[in-house]
Amino acid sequence: LLDAFAVSIGTKVYVLGGYGCTASDTNNYWPVDTIHVIDTVTNTVTLSTERLAVSAGSTTGMVVSDFIYLFTGDTGGVNHYATLKWQTTKATDAPTKVPSKNPTPAPTSPANIICGESKTGDYNGQAITFSVVLAYDGDMTFDARPSPMPVSSLQNIAPPGVLDNGVGDGNAASNVILLQGLTAGTYRFSLNLGSGTGQFSIATQCSSDVPTKTPTKDPTSGPTKTPTKIPTMDPSVAPTKTPT
């Protein structure tokens, strides 16, 4: 190509029009309507399937808002002039200026929850995984009943715990899981509220299997039955040793 117009947009270079020839006859040139795209990332050259409206040689141009305006003084005849406009939106690396109103929903992944905490947040139509930290051996309750949206499924997914055989069986009807006899660690639960969007709300509760290690050594054997209701405001610093 000779006298083509080239312009860079993002990581691509667009080469529009110019004069072409055949490999067997390099002495004769004519205006062409081709658009070549050079990708500077992959170092490849592609001949676009799109074409200019007319063949254009001796071209120059400018870029305005993803449109290339091409000006040519030779369209294959004497004193023929043309102004061409070509949009690069499909090929440009520039980000979309008007994002989609309905982006692909991304599931919410709350950080670790310390057992005893509650969480509320956005639900985007995909199952949410919760990691609940149990700091001691004991029982754990994961309760999805506070969620304003109906529960489709609730599961203990890792590591597997010992499910309570009562109401805490983790089915959609009860919306609560009770795991018993757990060792300290992190337990994961999956909550699915269906394909809609809204908010989730969950609560966790734990109880320890280990009693208090250091109970009082000398508990009161017989506390007073009738303690003084109004103790003196100014007790004697040194009470008499031999009261009357």
Coordinates of C-alpha atoms in Angstrom, one line a residue:
L1 CA 0.0 0.0 0.0
L2 CA 1.0 3.6 -0.7
D3 CA -0.4 6.9 0.7
A4 CA -2.8 5.1 3.1
F5 CA -4.0 6.8 6.2
A6 CA -3.0 5.1 9.5
V7 CA -4.2 5.9 13.0
S8 CA -3.8 4.2 16.4
I9 CA -6.7 3.6 18.8
G10 CA -6.0 1.7 21.9
T11 CA -3.6 -1.2 21.1
K12 CA -4.7 -1.3 17.5
V13 CA -3.5 0.5 14.4
Y14 CA -6.0 1.0 11.5
V15 CA -4.8 1.4 7.9
L16 CA -7.5 2.8 5.6
G17 CA -7.5 3.0 1.8
G18 CA -4.4 4.0 -0.1
Y19 CA -3.0 2.7 -3.4
G20 CA -2.6 -1.0 -4.1
C21 CA -1.0 -3.1 -6.8
T22 CA -0.5 -6.7 -7.7
A23 CA 2.6 -8.8 -7.0
S24 CA 3.1 -9.3 -10.8
D25 CA 2.7 -5.6 -11.7
T26 CA 4.2 -3.2 -9.2
N27 CA 4.3 -0.3 -11.6
N28 CA 0.5 0.3 -11.7
Y29 CA -1.3 1.5 -8.6
W30 CA -5.0 2.3 -8.0
P31 CA -7.1 3.4 -5.1
V32 CA -8.4 0.7 -2.8
D33 CA -11.2 0.4 -0.3
T34 CA -9.5 -2.0 2.2
I35 CA -9.1 -1.6 6.0
H36 CA -6.2 -3.4 7.7
V37 CA -6.0 -3.7 11.4
I38 CA -2.7 -4.2 13.2
D39 CA -2.8 -5.6 16.7
T40 CA 0.2 -4.4 18.6
V41 CA -0.3 -6.9 21.4
T42 CA -0.4 -10.1 19.3
N43 CA 1.7 -8.6 16.4
T44 CA -0.8 -9.7 13.8
V45 CA -2.3 -7.9 10.7
T46 CA -5.9 -8.6 9.8
L47 CA -7.7 -7.6 6.6
S48 CA -11.1 -6.4 7.9
T49 CA -14.3 -7.8 6.3
E50 CA -15.6 -4.3 6.2
R51 CA -14.8 -2.0 3.4
L52 CA -14.8 1.8 2.8
A53 CA -17.8 3.2 0.9
V54 CA -15.5 4.0 -2.1
S55 CA -11.9 3.3 -3.0
A56 CA -9.7 6.0 -1.6
G57 CA -6.1 7.1 -2.4
S58 CA -4.0 10.0 -1.1
T59 CA -5.9 9.9 2.2
T60 CA -5.7 11.8 5.4
G61 CA -8.1 11.8 8.3
M62 CA -8.8 12.3 12.0
V63 CA -10.5 10.4 14.9
V64 CA -13.5 11.7 16.8
S65 CA -15.4 9.5 19.4
D66 CA -14.4 6.2 17.9
F67 CA -15.2 7.4 14.4
I68 CA -12.4 7.8 11.8
Y69 CA -13.1 10.6 9.3
L70 CA -11.2 9.9 6.1
F71 CA -10.5 12.6 3.5
T72 CA -9.4 11.6 0.0
G73 CA -8.5 13.6 -3.1
D74 CA -8.5 10.6 -5.4
T75 CA -11.3 8.1 -5.8
G76 CA -10.2 6.8 -9.2
G77 CA -10.9 9.8 -11.3
V78 CA -9.8 13.3 -11.9
N79 CA -10.9 16.0 -9.4
H80 CA -13.1 13.6 -7.4
Y81 CA -13.2 14.2 -3.7
A82 CA -14.8 12.2 -0.9
T83 CA -15.2 12.3 2.9
L84 CA -15.6 8.9 4.5
K85 CA -16.7 8.0 8.1
W86 CA -16.0 4.6 9.6
Q87 CA -16.8 3.5 13.2
T88 CA -14.2 1.5 15.1
T89 CA -16.4 0.6 18.1
K90 CA -16.4 -3.1 17.3
A91 CA -12.7 -3.3 17.0
T92 CA -11.5 -0.8 19.6
D93 CA -10.0 -1.7 22.9
A94 CA -11.6 1.4 24.6
P95 CA -14.0 0.5 27.4
T96 CA -17.7 0.8 26.9
K97 CA -18.9 4.3 27.9
V98 CA -22.4 3.2 28.6
P99 CA -22.3 -0.1 30.7
S100 CA -25.1 -2.6 30.6
K101 CA -28.1 -1.8 32.8
N102 CA -28.3 -5.5 33.7
P103 CA -24.8 -6.8 34.3
T104 CA -24.1 -10.5 35.0
P105 CA -24.9 -11.0 38.7
A106 CA -21.9 -12.0 40.9
P107 CA -22.5 -14.0 44.0
T108 CA -21.8 -12.4 47.3
S109 CA -19.0 -14.0 49.3
P110 CA -18.9 -12.7 52.9
A111 CA -15.7 -13.0 54.8
N112 CA -15.3 -15.4 57.7
I113 CA -17.9 -15.1 60.3
I114 CA -17.1 -15.7 64.0
C115 CA -19.7 -18.0 65.5
G116 CA -22.2 -15.8 67.3
E117 CA -22.3 -13.1 64.7
S118 CA -25.1 -12.3 62.2
K119 CA -24.8 -11.1 58.6
T120 CA -27.1 -9.2 56.2
G121 CA -26.2 -8.3 52.6
D122 CA -27.2 -8.3 49.0
Y123 CA -28.3 -11.5 47.2
N124 CA -27.7 -11.6 43.4
G125 CA -29.5 -14.7 42.3
Q126 CA -26.7 -17.2 43.0
A127 CA -25.9 -19.4 46.0
I128 CA -23.8 -17.8 48.8
T129 CA -21.0 -19.6 50.7
F130 CA -20.5 -18.7 54.3
S131 CA -17.4 -19.7 56.4
V132 CA -18.2 -19.8 60.1
V133 CA -15.3 -20.0 62.6
L134 CA -15.9 -22.1 65.7
A135 CA -13.2 -21.2 68.3
Y136 CA -13.8 -24.2 70.6
D137 CA -15.4 -27.7 70.6
G138 CA -19.1 -27.6 70.8
D139 CA -22.4 -27.2 68.8
M140 CA -23.2 -24.7 66.0
T141 CA -26.5 -23.4 64.7
F142 CA -26.7 -21.7 61.3
D143 CA -30.0 -20.0 61.0
A144 CA -31.4 -18.6 57.7
R145 CA -34.9 -17.9 59.0
P146 CA -34.2 -14.1 59.3
S147 CA -33.8 -13.9 55.5
P148 CA -36.6 -11.9 53.9
M149 CA -36.5 -14.1 50.8
P150 CA -37.7 -17.7 50.8
V151 CA -34.9 -20.3 51.2
S152 CA -34.5 -22.7 48.3
S153 CA -31.7 -24.8 49.9
L154 CA -29.4 -24.7 52.9
Q155 CA -26.5 -27.1 53.2
N156 CA -23.5 -27.8 55.4
I157 CA -20.8 -28.4 52.7
A158 CA -17.4 -28.6 54.4
P159 CA -16.3 -30.2 56.6
P160 CA -19.4 -32.4 57.1
G161 CA -20.9 -32.0 60.6
V162 CA -23.3 -34.2 62.6
L163 CA -26.7 -33.0 61.7
D164 CA -29.3 -32.7 64.4
N165 CA -32.3 -35.1 63.7
G166 CA -34.8 -32.5 64.8
V167 CA -35.8 -29.2 63.3
G168 CA -32.2 -28.4 62.5
D169 CA -31.9 -30.8 59.6
G170 CA -31.1 -28.1 57.1
N171 CA -34.1 -28.6 54.8
A172 CA -35.8 -25.6 53.1
A173 CA -38.8 -25.9 55.4
S174 CA -36.8 -25.4 58.6
N175 CA -34.2 -23.0 57.2
V176 CA -31.8 -23.8 60.1
I177 CA -28.9 -26.3 60.6
L178 CA -27.7 -27.5 64.0
L179 CA -24.4 -29.3 64.0
Q180 CA -23.5 -31.2 67.2
G181 CA -20.2 -32.4 68.7
L182 CA -17.9 -30.3 66.5
T183 CA -14.2 -29.7 67.0
A184 CA -12.9 -26.2 66.7
G185 CA -12.4 -25.1 63.1
T186 CA -14.1 -23.4 60.1
Y187 CA -17.4 -24.8 58.8
R188 CA -18.9 -23.8 55.4
F189 CA -22.5 -23.4 54.6
S190 CA -24.3 -22.8 51.2
L191 CA -27.4 -20.7 51.1
N192 CA -29.6 -20.5 48.0
L193 CA -32.5 -18.1 47.8
G194 CA -33.5 -18.8 44.2
S195 CA -32.9 -16.9 41.0
G196 CA -34.3 -13.6 42.3
T197 CA -32.4 -10.7 43.8
G198 CA -32.9 -9.1 47.2
Q199 CA -31.2 -9.4 50.6
F200 CA -30.1 -12.3 52.8
S201 CA -29.9 -12.3 56.6
I202 CA -28.4 -15.1 58.7
A203 CA -27.5 -15.7 62.3
T204 CA -25.1 -18.1 64.0
Q205 CA -24.9 -19.4 67.5
C206 CA -22.5 -21.8 69.3
S207 CA -22.3 -23.5 72.7
S208 CA -19.2 -25.0 74.2
D209 CA -18.7 -28.6 75.2
V210 CA -16.0 -27.6 77.7
P211 CA -17.1 -26.4 81.2
T212 CA -15.3 -23.6 83.0
K213 CA -11.7 -24.8 83.7
T214 CA -11.2 -22.7 86.9
P215 CA -14.3 -22.5 89.0
T216 CA -14.2 -20.7 92.4
K217 CA -12.0 -22.6 94.9
D218 CA -13.9 -21.3 98.0
P219 CA -17.5 -20.7 97.1
T220 CA -19.7 -19.3 99.9
S221 CA -21.2 -22.2 101.8
G222 CA -24.1 -20.3 103.3
P223 CA -24.7 -16.8 102.0
T224 CA -26.8 -14.5 104.2
K225 CA -30.5 -14.8 103.6
T226 CA -31.2 -11.2 104.6
P227 CA -28.4 -8.9 103.5
T228 CA -28.4 -5.2 104.7
K229 CA -30.6 -3.3 102.3
I230 CA -28.9 0.1 103.0
P231 CA -25.2 -0.3 104.0
T232 CA -23.6 2.6 105.9
M233 CA -22.0 5.3 103.7
D234 CA -19.2 5.9 106.3
P235 CA -18.1 2.7 107.9
S236 CA -15.6 2.9 110.8
V237 CA -12.0 2.7 109.7
A238 CA -11.0 1.0 113.0
P239 CA -14.0 -0.6 114.7
T240 CA -13.8 -1.3 118.4
K241 CA -12.3 -4.6 119.4
T242 CA -14.6 -4.9 122.4
P243 CA -18.0 -3.7 121.5
T244 CA -20.7 -3.4 124.2

